[in-house]
Amino acid sequence: DAGVTQSPTHLIKTRGQHVTLRCSPISGHKSVSWYQQVLGQGPQFIFQYYEKEERGRGNFPDRFSARQFPNYSSELNVNALLLGDSALYLCASSLEGFSRNQPQHFGDGTRLSIL
Amino acid sequence: QKEVEQDPGPLSVPEGAIVSLNCTYSNSAFQYFMWYRQYSRKGPELLMYTYSSGNKEDGRFTAQVDKSSKYISLFIRDSQPSDSATYLCAIYGQNFVFGPGTRLSVLP
């Protein structure tokens, strides 16, 4: 069975640009979450979507936005990129939302570098 | 005080050793506890998941939770070079909160 897939795997952008990262959850999973992992640190929660609705948001600026599509795939958008946005962006899927505490399964991430 | 703190490491042990990895947390409302393993350039992989105080065993791995002390541990028996990775504790209250990770190296 395919796991969580993310694209692209690597991306290089310059300051001020916009980026869109994509995620396809495990088949049958309806919840997708996004995390930012800076080198040497644990993942930091950005968003959670369940049934196409935002169900949770971490402490990130409004430059970060996301959405979930009818097929449960998701996009993370980041505007006006800053050097500090350089990180590994991880997507995780679970059967249902956080409220039922379904274990999350992660993709291998998109490594974003800002020059 | 950070919500989740983790022994920083890095930790190097010989093959076959017993490894103890530890996290503490500050919020007693946290209900569920997980350990993930992350290899270099890969996403975190779920190892163990529990919600009650006590021990949970899965093969060479044992997760231990002490809610009264807000302390969780992961024990790895008969450690192998393939266990070399970063280990992340993750705790769920209203959202998932991850520790910073402990890098483990198991030397042949």
PDB file of C-alpha atoms in Angstrom:
ATOM      1  CA  ASP A   1       0.000   0.000   0.000  1.00  0.00           C
ATOM      2  CA  ALA A   2       1.252   3.474  -0.831  1.00  0.00           C
ATOM      3  CA  GLY A   3       2.152   5.604   2.142  1.00  0.00           C
ATOM      4  CA  VAL A   4       1.873   9.354   2.395  1.00  0.00           C
ATOM      5  CA  THR A   5       3.378  10.916  -0.721  1.00  0.00           C
ATOM      6  CA  GLN A   6       4.691  14.453  -0.954  1.00  0.00           C
ATOM      7  CA  SER A   7       5.873  16.523  -3.889  1.00  0.00           C
ATOM      8  CA  PRO A   8       8.245  17.917  -4.783  1.00  0.00           C
ATOM      9  CA  THR A   9      11.000  16.275  -2.722  1.00  0.00           C
ATOM     10  CA  HIS A  10      13.306  19.276  -2.969  1.00  0.00           C
ATOM     11  CA  LEU A  11      12.686  22.903  -3.812  1.00  0.00           C
ATOM     12  CA  ILE A  12      14.878  25.997  -3.986  1.00  0.00           C
ATOM     13  CA  LYS A  13      13.270  29.424  -3.858  1.00  0.00           C
ATOM     14  CA  THR A  14      14.390  32.987  -3.255  1.00  0.00           C
ATOM     15  CA  ARG A  15      13.166  35.417  -0.649  1.00  0.00           C
ATOM     16  CA  GLY A  16       9.786  36.950  -1.421  1.00  0.00           C
ATOM     17  CA  GLN A  17       8.624  34.148  -3.675  1.00  0.00           C
ATOM     18  CA  HIS A  18       5.623  31.907  -3.176  1.00  0.00           C
ATOM     19  CA  VAL A  19       5.643  28.106  -2.846  1.00  0.00           C
ATOM     20  CA  THR A  20       3.033  25.338  -3.017  1.00  0.00           C
ATOM     21  CA  LEU A  21       3.704  21.933  -1.500  1.00  0.00           C
ATOM     22  CA  ARG A  22       1.489  18.928  -2.142  1.00  0.00           C
ATOM     23  CA  CYS A  23       0.487  15.870  -0.150  1.00  0.00           C
ATOM     24  CA  SER A  24      -1.504  12.717  -0.884  1.00  0.00           C
ATOM     25  CA  PRO A  25      -2.638  10.824   2.219  1.00  0.00           C
ATOM     26  CA  ILE A  26      -2.757   7.083   2.705  1.00  0.00           C
ATOM     27  CA  SER A  27      -5.793   5.638   0.937  1.00  0.00           C
ATOM     28  CA  GLY A  28      -8.815   5.858   3.240  1.00  0.00           C
ATOM     29  CA  HIS A  29      -7.303   8.532   5.476  1.00  0.00           C
ATOM     30  CA  LYS A  30      -9.403  11.662   5.743  1.00  0.00           C
ATOM     31  CA  SER A  31      -7.185  13.860   7.899  1.00  0.00           C
ATOM     32  CA  VAL A  32      -4.001  15.610   6.806  1.00  0.00           C
ATOM     33  CA  SER A  33      -1.643  17.621   8.968  1.00  0.00           C
ATOM     34  CA  TRP A  34       1.340  19.773   8.051  1.00  0.00           C
ATOM     35  CA  TYR A  35       4.502  20.238  10.073  1.00  0.00           C
ATOM     36  CA  GLN A  36       7.675  22.281   9.721  1.00  0.00           C
ATOM     37  CA  GLN A  37      10.907  20.660  10.846  1.00  0.00           C
ATOM     38  CA  VAL A  38      13.945  22.880  11.121  1.00  0.00           C
ATOM     39  CA  LEU A  39      17.299  21.088  11.134  1.00  0.00           C
ATOM     40  CA  GLY A  40      18.061  19.650  14.557  1.00  0.00           C
ATOM     41  CA  GLN A  41      14.564  20.182  15.933  1.00  0.00           C
ATOM     42  CA  GLY A  42      11.338  18.220  16.186  1.00  0.00           C
ATOM     43  CA  PRO A  43       8.406  18.863  13.844  1.00  0.00           C
ATOM     44  CA  GLN A  44       6.295  21.932  14.626  1.00  0.00           C
ATOM     45  CA  PHE A  45       2.553  21.714  13.956  1.00  0.00           C
ATOM     46  CA  ILE A  46       1.250  24.103  11.277  1.00  0.00           C
ATOM     47  CA  PHE A  47      -2.240  22.948  10.237  1.00  0.00           C
ATOM     48  CA  GLN A  48      -4.657  20.071  10.470  1.00  0.00           C
ATOM     49  CA  TYR A  49      -7.456  19.436   7.983  1.00  0.00           C
ATOM     50  CA  TYR A  50     -10.230  16.906   8.323  1.00  0.00           C
ATOM     51  CA  GLU A  51     -13.037  16.463   5.835  1.00  0.00           C
ATOM     52  CA  LYS A  52     -11.818  19.517   3.941  1.00  0.00           C
ATOM     53  CA  GLU A  53     -12.135  21.820   6.933  1.00  0.00           C
ATOM     54  CA  GLU A  54      -9.375  23.392   8.994  1.00  0.00           C
ATOM     55  CA  ARG A  55      -9.488  21.773  12.438  1.00  0.00           C
ATOM     56  CA  GLY A  56      -6.319  23.127  13.968  1.00  0.00           C
ATOM     57  CA  ARG A  57      -3.679  25.786  13.431  1.00  0.00           C
ATOM     58  CA  GLY A  58      -0.288  26.174  15.035  1.00  0.00           C
ATOM     59  CA  ASN A  59       1.587  29.361  15.810  1.00  0.00           C
ATOM     60  CA  PHE A  60       2.561  30.321  12.274  1.00  0.00           C
ATOM     61  CA  PRO A  61       2.017  33.647  10.466  1.00  0.00           C
ATOM     62  CA  ASP A  62      -0.754  34.247   7.957  1.00  0.00           C
ATOM     63  CA  ARG A  63       1.768  33.784   5.139  1.00  0.00           C
ATOM     64  CA  PHE A  64       1.091  30.088   5.668  1.00  0.00           C
ATOM     65  CA  SER A  65      -2.175  28.682   4.347  1.00  0.00           C
ATOM     66  CA  ALA A  66      -3.478  25.299   3.329  1.00  0.00           C
ATOM     67  CA  ARG A  67      -6.454  23.537   1.896  1.00  0.00           C
ATOM     68  CA  GLN A  68      -7.775  20.012   1.472  1.00  0.00           C
ATOM     69  CA  PHE A  69      -9.445  18.753  -1.673  1.00  0.00           C
ATOM     70  CA  PRO A  70     -12.444  16.394  -2.088  1.00  0.00           C
ATOM     71  CA  ASN A  71     -10.047  13.468  -2.658  1.00  0.00           C
ATOM     72  CA  TYR A  72      -8.415  14.338   0.725  1.00  0.00           C
ATOM     73  CA  SER A  73      -5.139  15.452  -0.812  1.00  0.00           C
ATOM     74  CA  SER A  74      -3.789  18.745   0.464  1.00  0.00           C
ATOM     75  CA  GLU A  75      -1.679  21.749  -0.440  1.00  0.00           C
ATOM     76  CA  LEU A  76       0.401  23.967   1.808  1.00  0.00           C
ATOM     77  CA  ASN A  77       1.054  27.472   0.505  1.00  0.00           C
ATOM     78  CA  VAL A  78       3.654  29.869   1.814  1.00  0.00           C
ATOM     79  CA  ASN A  79       3.793  33.476   0.593  1.00  0.00           C
ATOM     80  CA  ALA A  80       6.564  36.067   0.824  1.00  0.00           C
ATOM     81  CA  LEU A  81       9.207  33.483   1.664  1.00  0.00           C
ATOM     82  CA  LEU A  82      11.806  34.327   4.291  1.00  0.00           C
ATOM     83  CA  LEU A  83      15.210  32.753   4.895  1.00  0.00           C
ATOM     84  CA  GLY A  84      13.792  31.295   8.102  1.00  0.00           C
ATOM     85  CA  ASP A  85      11.244  29.277   6.143  1.00  0.00           C
ATOM     86  CA  SER A  86      14.026  26.934   5.042  1.00  0.00           C
ATOM     87  CA  ALA A  87      13.053  23.593   6.526  1.00  0.00           C
ATOM     88  CA  LEU A  88      11.695  20.124   5.888  1.00  0.00           C
ATOM     89  CA  TYR A  89       7.920  20.319   5.466  1.00  0.00           C
ATOM     90  CA  LEU A  90       6.188  17.149   6.529  1.00  0.00           C
ATOM     91  CA  CYS A  91       2.704  15.946   5.800  1.00  0.00           C
ATOM     92  CA  ALA A  92       1.007  13.356   8.006  1.00  0.00           C
ATOM     93  CA  SER A  93      -2.272  11.555   7.500  1.00  0.00           C
ATOM     94  CA  SER A  94      -4.617   9.726   9.833  1.00  0.00           C
ATOM     95  CA  LEU A  95      -7.955   7.995   9.512  1.00  0.00           C
ATOM     96  CA  GLU A  96      -9.829  10.726  11.313  1.00  0.00           C
ATOM     97  CA  GLY A  97      -9.081  13.965  13.097  1.00  0.00           C
ATOM     98  CA  PHE A  98      -7.037  14.636  16.198  1.00  0.00           C
ATOM     99  CA  SER A  99     -10.058  14.359  18.439  1.00  0.00           C
ATOM    100  CA  ARG A 100     -10.077  10.609  18.040  1.00  0.00           C
ATOM    101  CA  ASN A 101      -6.319  10.456  18.406  1.00  0.00           C
ATOM    102  CA  GLN A 102      -5.631   8.356  15.404  1.00  0.00           C
ATOM    103  CA  PRO A 103      -1.901   7.742  15.024  1.00  0.00           C
ATOM    104  CA  GLN A 104      -0.362   9.839  12.320  1.00  0.00           C
ATOM    105  CA  HIS A 105       1.753   8.477   9.491  1.00  0.00           C
ATOM    106  CA  PHE A 106       4.271  10.774   7.875  1.00  0.00           C
ATOM    107  CA  GLY A 107       5.566  11.256   4.372  1.00  0.00           C
ATOM    108  CA  ASP A 108       9.252  11.872   3.695  1.00  0.00           C
ATOM    109  CA  GLY A 109       8.726  15.591   3.330  1.00  0.00           C
ATOM    110  CA  THR A 110       9.641  18.411   0.993  1.00  0.00           C
ATOM    111  CA  ARG A 111      12.984  20.015   1.683  1.00  0.00           C
ATOM    112  CA  LEU A 112      12.618  23.744   1.031  1.00  0.00           C
ATOM    113  CA  SER A 113      15.682  25.948   0.737  1.00  0.00           C
ATOM    114  CA  ILE A 114      15.370  29.732   0.576  1.00  0.00           C
ATOM    115  CA  LEU A 115      18.261  31.662  -0.939  1.00  0.00           C
TER     116      LEU A 115
ATOM    117  CA  GLN B   1       9.254  25.939  30.162  1.00  0.00           C
ATOM    118  CA  LYS B   2       8.946  23.970  26.939  1.00  0.00           C
ATOM    119  CA  GLU B   3       5.924  21.706  26.613  1.00  0.00           C
ATOM    120  CA  VAL B   4       8.053  18.666  25.809  1.00  0.00           C
ATOM    121  CA  GLU B   5      11.706  18.247  26.650  1.00  0.00           C
ATOM    122  CA  GLN B   6      13.896  15.396  25.563  1.00  0.00           C
ATOM    123  CA  ASP B   7      17.373  14.213  26.486  1.00  0.00           C
ATOM    124  CA  PRO B   8      19.409  16.018  23.829  1.00  0.00           C
ATOM    125  CA  GLY B   9      22.017  13.401  23.076  1.00  0.00           C
ATOM    126  CA  PRO B  10      23.680  12.541  20.850  1.00  0.00           C
ATOM    127  CA  LEU B  11      23.977   9.062  22.245  1.00  0.00           C
ATOM    128  CA  SER B  12      26.474   6.419  21.100  1.00  0.00           C
ATOM    129  CA  VAL B  13      26.256   2.818  22.281  1.00  0.00           C
ATOM    130  CA  PRO B  14      27.838  -0.497  21.251  1.00  0.00           C
ATOM    131  CA  GLU B  15      25.779  -3.056  19.384  1.00  0.00           C
ATOM    132  CA  GLY B  16      23.716  -5.187  21.750  1.00  0.00           C
ATOM    133  CA  ALA B  17      23.388  -2.504  24.437  1.00  0.00           C
ATOM    134  CA  ILE B  18      20.133  -1.511  26.094  1.00  0.00           C
ATOM    135  CA  VAL B  19      19.197   2.050  25.170  1.00  0.00           C
ATOM    136  CA  SER B  20      17.030   4.361  27.273  1.00  0.00           C
ATOM    137  CA  LEU B  21      15.514   7.458  25.681  1.00  0.00           C
ATOM    138  CA  ASN B  22      13.553   9.907  27.809  1.00  0.00           C
ATOM    139  CA  CYS B  23      11.105  12.790  27.593  1.00  0.00           C
ATOM    140  CA  THR B  24       9.383  14.985  30.126  1.00  0.00           C
ATOM    141  CA  TYR B  25       6.299  17.094  29.547  1.00  0.00           C
ATOM    142  CA  SER B  26       4.688  19.951  31.396  1.00  0.00           C
ATOM    143  CA  ASN B  27       0.952  19.726  30.698  1.00  0.00           C
ATOM    144  CA  SER B  28      -0.943  17.127  32.691  1.00  0.00           C
ATOM    145  CA  ALA B  29      -3.772  17.332  30.113  1.00  0.00           C
ATOM    146  CA  PHE B  30      -1.623  15.431  27.647  1.00  0.00           C
ATOM    147  CA  GLN B  31      -3.305  12.115  27.061  1.00  0.00           C
ATOM    148  CA  TYR B  32      -1.508  10.134  24.393  1.00  0.00           C
ATOM    149  CA  PHE B  33       2.125   9.356  23.925  1.00  0.00           C
ATOM    150  CA  MET B  34       4.079   8.258  20.894  1.00  0.00           C
ATOM    151  CA  TRP B  35       7.608   7.488  19.839  1.00  0.00           C
ATOM    152  CA  TYR B  36       8.782   8.045  16.290  1.00  0.00           C
ATOM    153  CA  ARG B  37      12.033   7.044  14.620  1.00  0.00           C
ATOM    154  CA  GLN B  38      13.446   9.293  11.924  1.00  0.00           C
ATOM    155  CA  TYR B  39      16.238   8.241   9.615  1.00  0.00           C
ATOM    156  CA  SER B  40      18.263  10.879   7.835  1.00  0.00           C
ATOM    157  CA  ARG B  41      16.347  12.477   4.958  1.00  0.00           C
ATOM    158  CA  LYS B  42      13.188  10.538   5.806  1.00  0.00           C
ATOM    159  CA  GLY B  43       9.925  11.314   7.557  1.00  0.00           C
ATOM    160  CA  PRO B  44       9.220  10.141  11.109  1.00  0.00           C
ATOM    161  CA  GLU B  45       8.088   6.513  11.416  1.00  0.00           C
ATOM    162  CA  LEU B  46       5.666   5.570  14.189  1.00  0.00           C
ATOM    163  CA  LEU B  47       7.203   3.053  16.608  1.00  0.00           C
ATOM    164  CA  MET B  48       4.993   3.001  19.675  1.00  0.00           C
ATOM    165  CA  TYR B  49       1.698   4.545  20.740  1.00  0.00           C
ATOM    166  CA  THR B  50       0.083   4.401  24.182  1.00  0.00           C
ATOM    167  CA  TYR B  51      -2.322   6.346  26.346  1.00  0.00           C
ATOM    168  CA  SER B  52      -2.024   4.788  29.777  1.00  0.00           C
ATOM    169  CA  SER B  53       0.610   4.761  32.470  1.00  0.00           C
ATOM    170  CA  GLY B  54       2.691   1.611  32.512  1.00  0.00           C
ATOM    171  CA  ASN B  55       4.664  -0.357  29.988  1.00  0.00           C
ATOM    172  CA  LYS B  56       3.891  -1.366  26.428  1.00  0.00           C
ATOM    173  CA  GLU B  57       6.148  -3.808  24.646  1.00  0.00           C
ATOM    174  CA  ASP B  58       6.640  -4.472  20.937  1.00  0.00           C
ATOM    175  CA  GLY B  59       9.523  -6.726  20.033  1.00  0.00           C
ATOM    176  CA  ARG B  60      12.767  -5.109  21.157  1.00  0.00           C
ATOM    177  CA  PHE B  61      10.996  -1.851  22.038  1.00  0.00           C
ATOM    178  CA  THR B  62       9.297  -0.968  25.324  1.00  0.00           C
ATOM    179  CA  ALA B  63       7.480   2.316  25.913  1.00  0.00           C
ATOM    180  CA  GLN B  64       7.010   3.403  29.513  1.00  0.00           C
ATOM    181  CA  VAL B  65       4.689   6.178  30.685  1.00  0.00           C
ATOM    182  CA  ASP B  66       4.507   7.688  34.163  1.00  0.00           C
ATOM    183  CA  LYS B  67       1.734  10.275  34.110  1.00  0.00           C
ATOM    184  CA  SER B  68       2.227  11.202  37.757  1.00  0.00           C
ATOM    185  CA  SER B  69       5.794  12.281  36.991  1.00  0.00           C
ATOM    186  CA  LYS B  70       5.013  13.462  33.442  1.00  0.00           C
ATOM    187  CA  TYR B  71       7.803  11.252  32.197  1.00  0.00           C
ATOM    188  CA  ILE B  72       7.966   8.889  29.230  1.00  0.00           C
ATOM    189  CA  SER B  73      10.701   6.530  28.124  1.00  0.00           C
ATOM    190  CA  LEU B  74      11.577   4.264  25.243  1.00  0.00           C
ATOM    191  CA  PHE B  75      13.817   1.265  25.855  1.00  0.00           C
ATOM    192  CA  ILE B  76      15.538  -0.566  23.030  1.00  0.00           C
ATOM    193  CA  ARG B  77      16.934  -4.006  23.843  1.00  0.00           C
ATOM    194  CA  ASP B  78      19.712  -5.686  21.878  1.00  0.00           C
ATOM    195  CA  SER B  79      20.329  -2.510  19.907  1.00  0.00           C
ATOM    196  CA  GLN B  80      21.427  -2.894  16.285  1.00  0.00           C
ATOM    197  CA  PRO B  81      23.314  -0.580  13.914  1.00  0.00           C
ATOM    198  CA  SER B  82      20.035  -0.268  11.986  1.00  0.00           C
ATOM    199  CA  ASP B  83      18.554   1.443  15.053  1.00  0.00           C
ATOM    200  CA  SER B  84      20.844   4.409  14.429  1.00  0.00           C
ATOM    201  CA  ALA B  85      18.438   7.289  13.888  1.00  0.00           C
ATOM    202  CA  THR B  86      16.847  10.251  15.622  1.00  0.00           C
ATOM    203  CA  TYR B  87      14.109   9.310  18.089  1.00  0.00           C
ATOM    204  CA  LEU B  88      11.261  11.745  18.650  1.00  0.00           C
ATOM    205  CA  CYS B  89       8.730  11.621  21.440  1.00  0.00           C
ATOM    206  CA  ALA B  90       5.334  13.080  20.558  1.00  0.00           C
ATOM    207  CA  ILE B  91       2.530  13.910  22.926  1.00  0.00           C
ATOM    208  CA  TYR B  92      -1.084  14.726  22.178  1.00  0.00           C
ATOM    209  CA  GLY B  93      -3.300  17.048  24.168  1.00  0.00           C
ATOM    210  CA  GLN B  94      -5.145  19.325  21.794  1.00  0.00           C
ATOM    211  CA  ASN B  95      -2.474  19.076  19.137  1.00  0.00           C
ATOM    212  CA  PHE B  96       0.577  16.935  18.633  1.00  0.00           C
ATOM    213  CA  VAL B  97       3.692  18.331  20.269  1.00  0.00           C
ATOM    214  CA  PHE B  98       7.077  16.816  19.447  1.00  0.00           C
ATOM    215  CA  GLY B  99      10.246  16.788  21.452  1.00  0.00           C
ATOM    216  CA  PRO B 100      13.446  17.995  19.768  1.00  0.00           C
ATOM    217  CA  GLY B 101      14.724  14.450  19.236  1.00  0.00           C
ATOM    218  CA  THR B 102      17.649  12.374  20.426  1.00  0.00           C
ATOM    219  CA  ARG B 103      20.181  11.181  17.871  1.00  0.00           C
ATOM    220  CA  LEU B 104      21.259   7.595  18.539  1.00  0.00           C
ATOM    221  CA  SER B 105      24.261   5.854  17.014  1.00  0.00           C
ATOM    222  CA  VAL B 106      24.693   2.106  17.529  1.00  0.00           C
ATOM    223  CA  LEU B 107      28.261   1.102  16.772  1.00  0.00           C
ATOM    224  CA  PRO B 108      29.061  -2.358  15.335  1.00  0.00           C
TER     225      PRO B 108
END
